[in-house]
Coordinates of C-alpha atoms and ligand atoms in Angstrom, one line a residue:
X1 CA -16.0 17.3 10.5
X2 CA -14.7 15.1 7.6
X3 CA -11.2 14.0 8.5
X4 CA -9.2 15.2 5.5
X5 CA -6.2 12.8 6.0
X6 CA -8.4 9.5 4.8
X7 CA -10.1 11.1 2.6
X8 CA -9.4 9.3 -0.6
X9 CA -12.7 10.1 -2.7
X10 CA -12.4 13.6 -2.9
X11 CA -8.6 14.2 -2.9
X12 CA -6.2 14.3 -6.2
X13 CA -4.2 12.2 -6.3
X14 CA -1.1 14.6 -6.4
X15 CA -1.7 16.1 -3.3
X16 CA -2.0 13.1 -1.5
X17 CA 1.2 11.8 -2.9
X18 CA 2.6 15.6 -1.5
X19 CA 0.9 15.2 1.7
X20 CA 1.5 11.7 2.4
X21 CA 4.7 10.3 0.4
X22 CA 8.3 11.1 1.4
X23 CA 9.7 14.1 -0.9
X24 CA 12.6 11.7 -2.0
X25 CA 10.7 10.9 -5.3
X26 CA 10.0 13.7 -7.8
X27 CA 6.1 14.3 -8.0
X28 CA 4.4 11.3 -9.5
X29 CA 4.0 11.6 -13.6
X30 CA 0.5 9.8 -13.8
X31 CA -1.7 7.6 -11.5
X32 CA -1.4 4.6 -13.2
X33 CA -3.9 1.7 -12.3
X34 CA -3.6 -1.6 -14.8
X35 CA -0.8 -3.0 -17.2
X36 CA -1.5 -5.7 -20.0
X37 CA 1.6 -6.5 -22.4
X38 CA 3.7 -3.7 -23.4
X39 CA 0.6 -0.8 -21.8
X40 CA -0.6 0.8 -18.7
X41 CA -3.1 2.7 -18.4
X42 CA -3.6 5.5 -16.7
X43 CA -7.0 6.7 -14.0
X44 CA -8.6 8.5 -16.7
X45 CA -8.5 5.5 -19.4
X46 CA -5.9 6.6 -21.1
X47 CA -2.7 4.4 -22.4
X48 CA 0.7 4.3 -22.6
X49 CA 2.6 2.0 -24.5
X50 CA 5.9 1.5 -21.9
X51 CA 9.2 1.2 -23.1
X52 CA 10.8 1.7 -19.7
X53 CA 9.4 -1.2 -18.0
X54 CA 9.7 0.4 -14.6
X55 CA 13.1 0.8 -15.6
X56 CA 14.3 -2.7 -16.7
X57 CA 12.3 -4.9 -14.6
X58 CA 8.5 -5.5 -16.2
X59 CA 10.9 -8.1 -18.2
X60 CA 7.7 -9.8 -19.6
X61 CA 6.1 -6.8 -19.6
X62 CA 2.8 -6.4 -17.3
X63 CA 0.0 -8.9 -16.3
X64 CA 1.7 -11.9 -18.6
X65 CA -0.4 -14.7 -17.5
X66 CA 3.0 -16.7 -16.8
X67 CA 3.7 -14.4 -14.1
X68 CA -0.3 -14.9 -13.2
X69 CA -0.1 -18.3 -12.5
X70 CA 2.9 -18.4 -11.0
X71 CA 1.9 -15.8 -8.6
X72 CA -1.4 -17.0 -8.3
X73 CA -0.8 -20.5 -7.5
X74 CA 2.0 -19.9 -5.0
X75 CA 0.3 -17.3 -3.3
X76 CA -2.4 -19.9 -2.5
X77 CA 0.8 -22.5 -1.4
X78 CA 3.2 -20.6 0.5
X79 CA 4.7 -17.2 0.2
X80 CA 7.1 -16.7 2.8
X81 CA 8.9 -19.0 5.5
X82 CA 12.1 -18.0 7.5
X83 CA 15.4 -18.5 5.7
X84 CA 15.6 -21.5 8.7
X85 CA 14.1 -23.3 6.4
X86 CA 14.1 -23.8 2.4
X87 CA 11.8 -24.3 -0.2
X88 CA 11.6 -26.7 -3.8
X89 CA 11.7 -22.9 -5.4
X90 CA 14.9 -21.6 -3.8
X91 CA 16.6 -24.5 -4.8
X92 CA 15.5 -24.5 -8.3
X93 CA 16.5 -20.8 -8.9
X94 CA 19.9 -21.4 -7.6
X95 CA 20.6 -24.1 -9.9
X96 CA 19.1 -22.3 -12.7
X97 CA 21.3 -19.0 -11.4
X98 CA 24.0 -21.0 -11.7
X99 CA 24.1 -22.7 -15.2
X100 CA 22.8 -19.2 -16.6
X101 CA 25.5 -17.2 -14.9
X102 CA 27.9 -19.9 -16.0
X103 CA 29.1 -20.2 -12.3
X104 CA 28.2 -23.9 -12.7
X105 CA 29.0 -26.2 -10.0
X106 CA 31.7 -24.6 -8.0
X107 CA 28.8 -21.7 -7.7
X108 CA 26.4 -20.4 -4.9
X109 CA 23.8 -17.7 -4.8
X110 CA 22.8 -15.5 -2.1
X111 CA 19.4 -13.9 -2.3
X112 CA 18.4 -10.2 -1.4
X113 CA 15.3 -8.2 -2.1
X114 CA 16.5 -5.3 -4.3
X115 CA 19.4 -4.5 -5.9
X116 CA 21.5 -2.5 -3.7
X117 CA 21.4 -5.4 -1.2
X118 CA 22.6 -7.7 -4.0
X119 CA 25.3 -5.0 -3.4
X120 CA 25.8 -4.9 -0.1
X121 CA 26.1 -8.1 0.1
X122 CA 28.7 -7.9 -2.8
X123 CA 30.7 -5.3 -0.9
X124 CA 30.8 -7.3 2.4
X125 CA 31.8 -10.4 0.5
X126 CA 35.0 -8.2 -0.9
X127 CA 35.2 -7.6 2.4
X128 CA 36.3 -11.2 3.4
X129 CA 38.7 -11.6 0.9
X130 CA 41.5 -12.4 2.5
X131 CA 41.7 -8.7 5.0
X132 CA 42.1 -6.7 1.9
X133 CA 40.0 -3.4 2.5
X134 CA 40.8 -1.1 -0.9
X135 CA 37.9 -1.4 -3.0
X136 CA 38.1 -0.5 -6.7
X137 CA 35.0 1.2 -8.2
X138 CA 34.1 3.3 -12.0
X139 CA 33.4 7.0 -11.9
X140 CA 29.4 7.7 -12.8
X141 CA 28.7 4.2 -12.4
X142 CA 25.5 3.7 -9.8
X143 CA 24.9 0.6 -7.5
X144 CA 22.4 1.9 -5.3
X145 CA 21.2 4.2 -2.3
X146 CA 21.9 2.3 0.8
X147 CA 25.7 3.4 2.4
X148 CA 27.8 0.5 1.1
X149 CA 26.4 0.7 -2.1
X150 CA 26.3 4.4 -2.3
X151 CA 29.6 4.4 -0.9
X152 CA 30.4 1.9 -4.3
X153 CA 28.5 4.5 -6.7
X154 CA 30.5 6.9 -8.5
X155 CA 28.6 10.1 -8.2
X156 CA 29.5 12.8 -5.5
X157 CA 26.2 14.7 -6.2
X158 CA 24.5 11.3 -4.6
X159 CA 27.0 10.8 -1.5
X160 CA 27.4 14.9 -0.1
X161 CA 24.7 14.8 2.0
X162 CA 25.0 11.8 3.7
X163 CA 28.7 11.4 4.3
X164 CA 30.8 10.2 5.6
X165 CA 30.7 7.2 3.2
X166 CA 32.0 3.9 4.3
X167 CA 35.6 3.7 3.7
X168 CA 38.1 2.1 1.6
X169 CA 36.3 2.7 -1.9
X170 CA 38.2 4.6 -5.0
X171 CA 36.4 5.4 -7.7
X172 CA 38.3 5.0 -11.1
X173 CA 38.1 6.7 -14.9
X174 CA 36.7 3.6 -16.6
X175 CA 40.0 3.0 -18.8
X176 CA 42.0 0.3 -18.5
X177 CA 45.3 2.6 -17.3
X178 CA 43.5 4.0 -14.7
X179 CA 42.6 0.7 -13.7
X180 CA 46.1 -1.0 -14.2
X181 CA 47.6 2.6 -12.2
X182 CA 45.1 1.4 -9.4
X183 CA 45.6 -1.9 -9.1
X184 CA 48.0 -3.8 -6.2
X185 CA 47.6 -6.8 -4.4
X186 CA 46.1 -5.0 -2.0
X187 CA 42.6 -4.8 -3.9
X188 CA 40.1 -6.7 -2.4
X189 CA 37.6 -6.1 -5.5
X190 CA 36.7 -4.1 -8.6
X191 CA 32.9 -3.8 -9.3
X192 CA 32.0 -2.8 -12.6
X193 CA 28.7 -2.2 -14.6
X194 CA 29.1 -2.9 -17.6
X195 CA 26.9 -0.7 -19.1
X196 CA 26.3 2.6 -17.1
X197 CA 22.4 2.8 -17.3
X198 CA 21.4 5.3 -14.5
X199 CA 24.7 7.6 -16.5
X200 CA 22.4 7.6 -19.6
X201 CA 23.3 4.0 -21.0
X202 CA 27.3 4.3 -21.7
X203 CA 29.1 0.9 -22.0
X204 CA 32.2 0.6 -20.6
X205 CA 35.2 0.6 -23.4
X206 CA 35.8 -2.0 -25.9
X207 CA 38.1 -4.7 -24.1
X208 CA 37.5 -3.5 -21.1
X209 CA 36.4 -6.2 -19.0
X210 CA 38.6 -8.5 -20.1
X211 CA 42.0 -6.3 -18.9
X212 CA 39.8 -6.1 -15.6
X213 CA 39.4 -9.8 -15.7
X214 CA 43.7 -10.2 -16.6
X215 CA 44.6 -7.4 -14.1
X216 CA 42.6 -8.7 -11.1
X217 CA 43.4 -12.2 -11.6
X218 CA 46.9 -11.7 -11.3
X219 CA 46.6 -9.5 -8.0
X220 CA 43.9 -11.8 -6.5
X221 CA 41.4 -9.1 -6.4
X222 CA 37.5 -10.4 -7.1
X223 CA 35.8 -9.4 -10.4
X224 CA 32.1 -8.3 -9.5
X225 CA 30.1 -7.6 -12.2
X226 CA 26.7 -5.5 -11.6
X227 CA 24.3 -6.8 -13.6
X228 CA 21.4 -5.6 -12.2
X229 CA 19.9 -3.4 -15.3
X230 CA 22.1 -5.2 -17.7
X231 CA 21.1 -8.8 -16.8
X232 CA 18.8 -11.5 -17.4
X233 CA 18.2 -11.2 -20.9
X234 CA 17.9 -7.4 -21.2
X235 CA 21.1 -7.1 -23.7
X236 CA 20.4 -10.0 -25.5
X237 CA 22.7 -12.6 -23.7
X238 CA 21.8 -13.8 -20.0
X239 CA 24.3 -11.4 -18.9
X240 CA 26.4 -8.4 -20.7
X241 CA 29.8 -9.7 -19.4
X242 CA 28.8 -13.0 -21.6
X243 CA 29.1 -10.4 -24.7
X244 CA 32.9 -10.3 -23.5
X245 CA 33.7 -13.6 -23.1
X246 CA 34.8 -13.3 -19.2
X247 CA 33.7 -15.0 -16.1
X248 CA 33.8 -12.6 -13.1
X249 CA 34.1 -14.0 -9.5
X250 CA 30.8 -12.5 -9.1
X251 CA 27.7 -11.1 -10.6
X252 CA 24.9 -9.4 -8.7
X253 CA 21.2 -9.1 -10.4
X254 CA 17.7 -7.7 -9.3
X255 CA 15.4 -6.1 -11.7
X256 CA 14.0 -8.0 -13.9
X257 CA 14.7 -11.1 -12.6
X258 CA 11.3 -12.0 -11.0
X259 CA 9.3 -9.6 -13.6
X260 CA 8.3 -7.2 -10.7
X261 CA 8.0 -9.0 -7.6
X262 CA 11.3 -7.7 -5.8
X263 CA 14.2 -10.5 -5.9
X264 CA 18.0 -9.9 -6.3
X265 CA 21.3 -12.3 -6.2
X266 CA 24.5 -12.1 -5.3
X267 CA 25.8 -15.4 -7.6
X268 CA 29.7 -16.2 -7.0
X269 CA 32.0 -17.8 -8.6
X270 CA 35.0 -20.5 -7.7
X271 CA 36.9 -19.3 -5.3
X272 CA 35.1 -16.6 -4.2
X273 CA 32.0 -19.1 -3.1
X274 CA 33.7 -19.5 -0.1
X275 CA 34.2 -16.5 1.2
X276 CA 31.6 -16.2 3.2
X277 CA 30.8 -18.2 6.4
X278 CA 27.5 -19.0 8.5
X279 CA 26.3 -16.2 10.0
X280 CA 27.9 -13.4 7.9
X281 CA 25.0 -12.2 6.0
X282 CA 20.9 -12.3 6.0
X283 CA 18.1 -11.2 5.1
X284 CA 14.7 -12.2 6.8
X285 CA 12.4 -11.7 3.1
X286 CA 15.5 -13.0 0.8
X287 CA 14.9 -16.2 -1.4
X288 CA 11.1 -16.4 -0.5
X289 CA 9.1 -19.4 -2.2
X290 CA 7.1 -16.2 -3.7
X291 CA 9.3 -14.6 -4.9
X292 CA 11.6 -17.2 -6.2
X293 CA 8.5 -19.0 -8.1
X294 CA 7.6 -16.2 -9.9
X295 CA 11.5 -15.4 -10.9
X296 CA 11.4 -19.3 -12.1
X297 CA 9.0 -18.9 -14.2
X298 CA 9.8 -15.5 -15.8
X299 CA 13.5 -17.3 -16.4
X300 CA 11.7 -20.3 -18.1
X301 CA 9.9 -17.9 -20.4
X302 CA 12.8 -15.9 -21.5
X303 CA 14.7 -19.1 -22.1
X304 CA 11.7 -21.2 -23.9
X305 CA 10.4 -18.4 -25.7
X306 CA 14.5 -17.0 -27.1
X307 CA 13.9 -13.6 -25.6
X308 CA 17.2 -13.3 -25.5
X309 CA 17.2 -13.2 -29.3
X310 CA 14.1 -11.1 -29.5
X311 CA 16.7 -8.6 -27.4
X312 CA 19.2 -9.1 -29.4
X313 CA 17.1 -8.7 -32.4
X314 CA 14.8 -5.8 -31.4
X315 CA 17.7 -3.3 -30.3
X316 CA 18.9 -2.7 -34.1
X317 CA 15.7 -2.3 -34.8
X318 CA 14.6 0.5 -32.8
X319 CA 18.0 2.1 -32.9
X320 CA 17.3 2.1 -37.0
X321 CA 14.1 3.5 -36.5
X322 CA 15.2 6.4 -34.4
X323 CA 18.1 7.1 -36.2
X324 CA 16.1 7.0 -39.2
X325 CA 13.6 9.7 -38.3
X326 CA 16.5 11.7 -39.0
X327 CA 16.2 14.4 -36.2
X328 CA 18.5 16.5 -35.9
X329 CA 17.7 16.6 -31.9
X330 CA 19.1 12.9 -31.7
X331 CA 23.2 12.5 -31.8
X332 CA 23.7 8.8 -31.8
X333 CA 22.1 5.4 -29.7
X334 CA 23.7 3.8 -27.0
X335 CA 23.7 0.6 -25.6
X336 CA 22.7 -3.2 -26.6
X337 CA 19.8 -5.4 -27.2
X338 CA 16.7 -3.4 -25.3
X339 CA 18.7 -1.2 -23.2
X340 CA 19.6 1.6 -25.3
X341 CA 20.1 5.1 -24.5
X342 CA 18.9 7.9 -27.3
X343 CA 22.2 10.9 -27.0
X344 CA 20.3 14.2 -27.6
X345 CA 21.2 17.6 -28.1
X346 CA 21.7 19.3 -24.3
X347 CA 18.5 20.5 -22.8
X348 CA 16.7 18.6 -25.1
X349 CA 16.1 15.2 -23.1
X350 CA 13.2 16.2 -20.6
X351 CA 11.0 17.8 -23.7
X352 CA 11.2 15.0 -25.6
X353 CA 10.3 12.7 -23.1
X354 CA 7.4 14.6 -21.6
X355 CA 6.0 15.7 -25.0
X356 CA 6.3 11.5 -25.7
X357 CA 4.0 10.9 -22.1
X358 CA 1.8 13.4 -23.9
X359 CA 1.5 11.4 -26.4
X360 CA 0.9 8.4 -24.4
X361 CA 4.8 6.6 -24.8
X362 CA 6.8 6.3 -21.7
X363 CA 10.9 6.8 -22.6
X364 CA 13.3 8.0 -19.4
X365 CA 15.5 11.6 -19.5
X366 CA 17.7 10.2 -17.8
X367 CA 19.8 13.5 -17.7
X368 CA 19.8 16.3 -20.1
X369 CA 21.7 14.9 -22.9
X370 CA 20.7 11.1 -22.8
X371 CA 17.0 9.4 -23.1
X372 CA 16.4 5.8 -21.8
X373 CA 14.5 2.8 -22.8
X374 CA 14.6 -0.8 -21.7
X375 CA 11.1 -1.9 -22.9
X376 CA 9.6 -5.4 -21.7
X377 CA 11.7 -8.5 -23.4
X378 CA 8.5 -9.3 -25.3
X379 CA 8.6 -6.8 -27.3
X380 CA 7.2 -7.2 -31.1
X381 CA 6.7 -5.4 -34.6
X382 CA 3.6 -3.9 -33.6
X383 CA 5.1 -2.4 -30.3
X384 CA 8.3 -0.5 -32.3
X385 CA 6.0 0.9 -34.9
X386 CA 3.8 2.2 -32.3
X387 CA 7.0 3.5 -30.6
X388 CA 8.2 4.7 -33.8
X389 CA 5.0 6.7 -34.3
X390 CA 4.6 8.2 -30.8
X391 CA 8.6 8.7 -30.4
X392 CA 9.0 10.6 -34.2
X393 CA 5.7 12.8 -33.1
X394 CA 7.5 13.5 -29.8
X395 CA 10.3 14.9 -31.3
X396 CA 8.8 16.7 -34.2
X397 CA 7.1 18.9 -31.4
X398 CA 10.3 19.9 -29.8
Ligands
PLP1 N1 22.9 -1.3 -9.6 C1 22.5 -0.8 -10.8 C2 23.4 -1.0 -12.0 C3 21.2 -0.2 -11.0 O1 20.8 0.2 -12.2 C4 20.4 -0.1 -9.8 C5 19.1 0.6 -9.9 O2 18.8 1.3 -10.8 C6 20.9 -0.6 -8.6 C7 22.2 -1.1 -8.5 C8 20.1 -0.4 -7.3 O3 19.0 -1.3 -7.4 P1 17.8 -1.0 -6.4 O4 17.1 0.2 -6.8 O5 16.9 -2.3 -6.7 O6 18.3 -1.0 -5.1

């Protein structure tokens, strides 16, 4: 009898996702099996031209032979030792962390695997300052799945079913009198993001961060800034806080920092480098020689090749192209440099974005009203009038 369970020839590949993946993901859009540039393509030969990016991470987009070599060569080195040790490629991406976070030498860097342990480390870090416990935090904003950083995120929806959260977090309107109502010197921290992504790209308020900078400041409370969609190049600075001329006390970034391989940071600032002591926080995978070469070299690219500016450049771009295909579906674009998120009509988000898959683009609904895209950092002309085409189709047919 042919043992169904390992059968792998005969089987879709939708019913083995729903007979063998947990049911926390929705089911799978397409089996996708090779990238190159801005494209993947899809089991049957088909492509897609990918302005998600695997949501704000395929930063120089997929297979770039930068991250090729880098992978290649340090696979065939050494890929993971105990954090007993270090390596020549830890130490570089500190110091490169900290001249591009501006944290400079007073700095340190703490290195995690995704971005909700950037987080958590974040959160326990606020937790050793000074035996403060009340934790500040934005209504809607999302720092990730794990209990201190779903306790941090702002969406009841997320938390119900697995409460009771961990204590001593309020979550704030994102205005500055809510924030200056909230505010006391007992605050151990406020974390911010300053551009809502997973809320359908919203930035938080003109002037915003630096009233968050004044008011924490004078109540000693740390500034933590989550940068992990926002950062490394994506909004056409290193980081968005940079677009406001603040320093925070700290930053946390994943995403796209290593182009795929998974990486994240918790980078402080000043005072706030001190906070914690041996022994306080780990992470056996954390700062690997793999990962960390690979996130070098991505961070050399962006910086040699001014993707920063290609950001900065490429967001009014497509945001002129969408608004000038004159839909009356779309109500305005969100967002800076190649995050953006396109405000629809309610309802109309999930059409849209299915009939663009059908039409071989990738874009996000990220909920009803608001469409998401945060395409590789390399994008070009070729790739936005190839969006343009696909997108303005996709919306014509809804
Ligand atoms: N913080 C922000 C702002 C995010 O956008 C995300 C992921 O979407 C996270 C935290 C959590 O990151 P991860 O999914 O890598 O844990």
């Amino acid at each position: 009898m042919t043992d169904t369970t390992t059968d792998t020839t005969t089987r879709d590949w939708r019913e083995r996702q729903a007979d063998d993946l947990m049911a926390s993901y929705a089911p799978a859009l397409r089996l996708l099996v090779r990238g190159e540039g801005c494209w993947v393509w899809d089991d049957e030969g088909t492509a897609y031209l990918d302005f998600l990016g695997g949501i704000a991470v395929n930063s120089l987009g997929h297979a770039h032979p930068v991250v090729v070599a880098a992978a290649s060569s340090q696979a065939a080195t050494l890929v993971h030792v105990s954090n007993y040790f270090t390596t020549p490629s830890q130490l570089e991406l500190a110091e490169r962390l900290k001249r591009i976070t501006g944290a400079g030498e007073g700095g340190r860097v703490y290195f995690g695997n995704s971005g909700a342990e950037a987080n958590e480390a974040a959160f326990k870090l606020a937790r050793r300052n000074g035996g403060r416990t009340r934790i500040l935090a934005l209504k809607n904003a999302f720092h990730g799945r794990t209990m201190g950083a779903l306790a941090l995120t702002g969406k009841p929806a997320l938390q119900q079913a697995f409460e009771p959260m961990v204590p001593g977090v309020e979550h704030l309107d994102s205005t500055v009198e809510a924030l200056e109502v909230a505010m006391r010197d007992d605050v151990a921290a406020l974390i911010v993001e300053p551009i809502k992504g997973e809320t359908g790209v919203v930035p938080l308020p003109e002037g915003y961060l630096a009233a968050a900078r004044r008011l924490t400041e004078r109540h000693g409370a740390l500034l933590i800034v989550d940068e992990i969609q926002t950062g490394v190049g994506r909004t056409g600075a290193w980081f968005d806080y940079q677009h406001a001329g603040i320093v925070p006390d700290a930053v946390t970034i994943a995403k796209g920092i290593a182009g795929g391989v998974p990486l994240s940071a918790l980078v402080t600032f000043g005072r706030a480098s001190s906070l914690f002591q041996r022994g306080d926080h780990g992470s056996t995978f954390g700062g690997n020689p793999f990962s960390t070469t690979v996130a070098n070299a991505v961070l050399e690219e962006i910086e040699t090749r001014d993707l920063l500016g290609n950001a900065a450049r490429r967001g009014p771009q497509i945001r002129d192209a969408v608004l000038g295909m004159g839909s009356s579906l779309v109500t305005e674009v969100r967002g800076r440099g190649l995050l953006l998120g396109i405000g629809v009509v309610e309802g109309a988000a999930q059409p849209i974005a299915d009939a663009a898959l059908e039409r071989g683009l990738i874009v996000n609904a990220i909920n009803s009203t608001s469409i998401r895209i945060a395409p590789p950092l390399i994008v070009g002309d070729a790739e936005i009038a190839e969006f343009a085409d696909r997108f303005g189709a996709a919306l014509a047919a809804c």
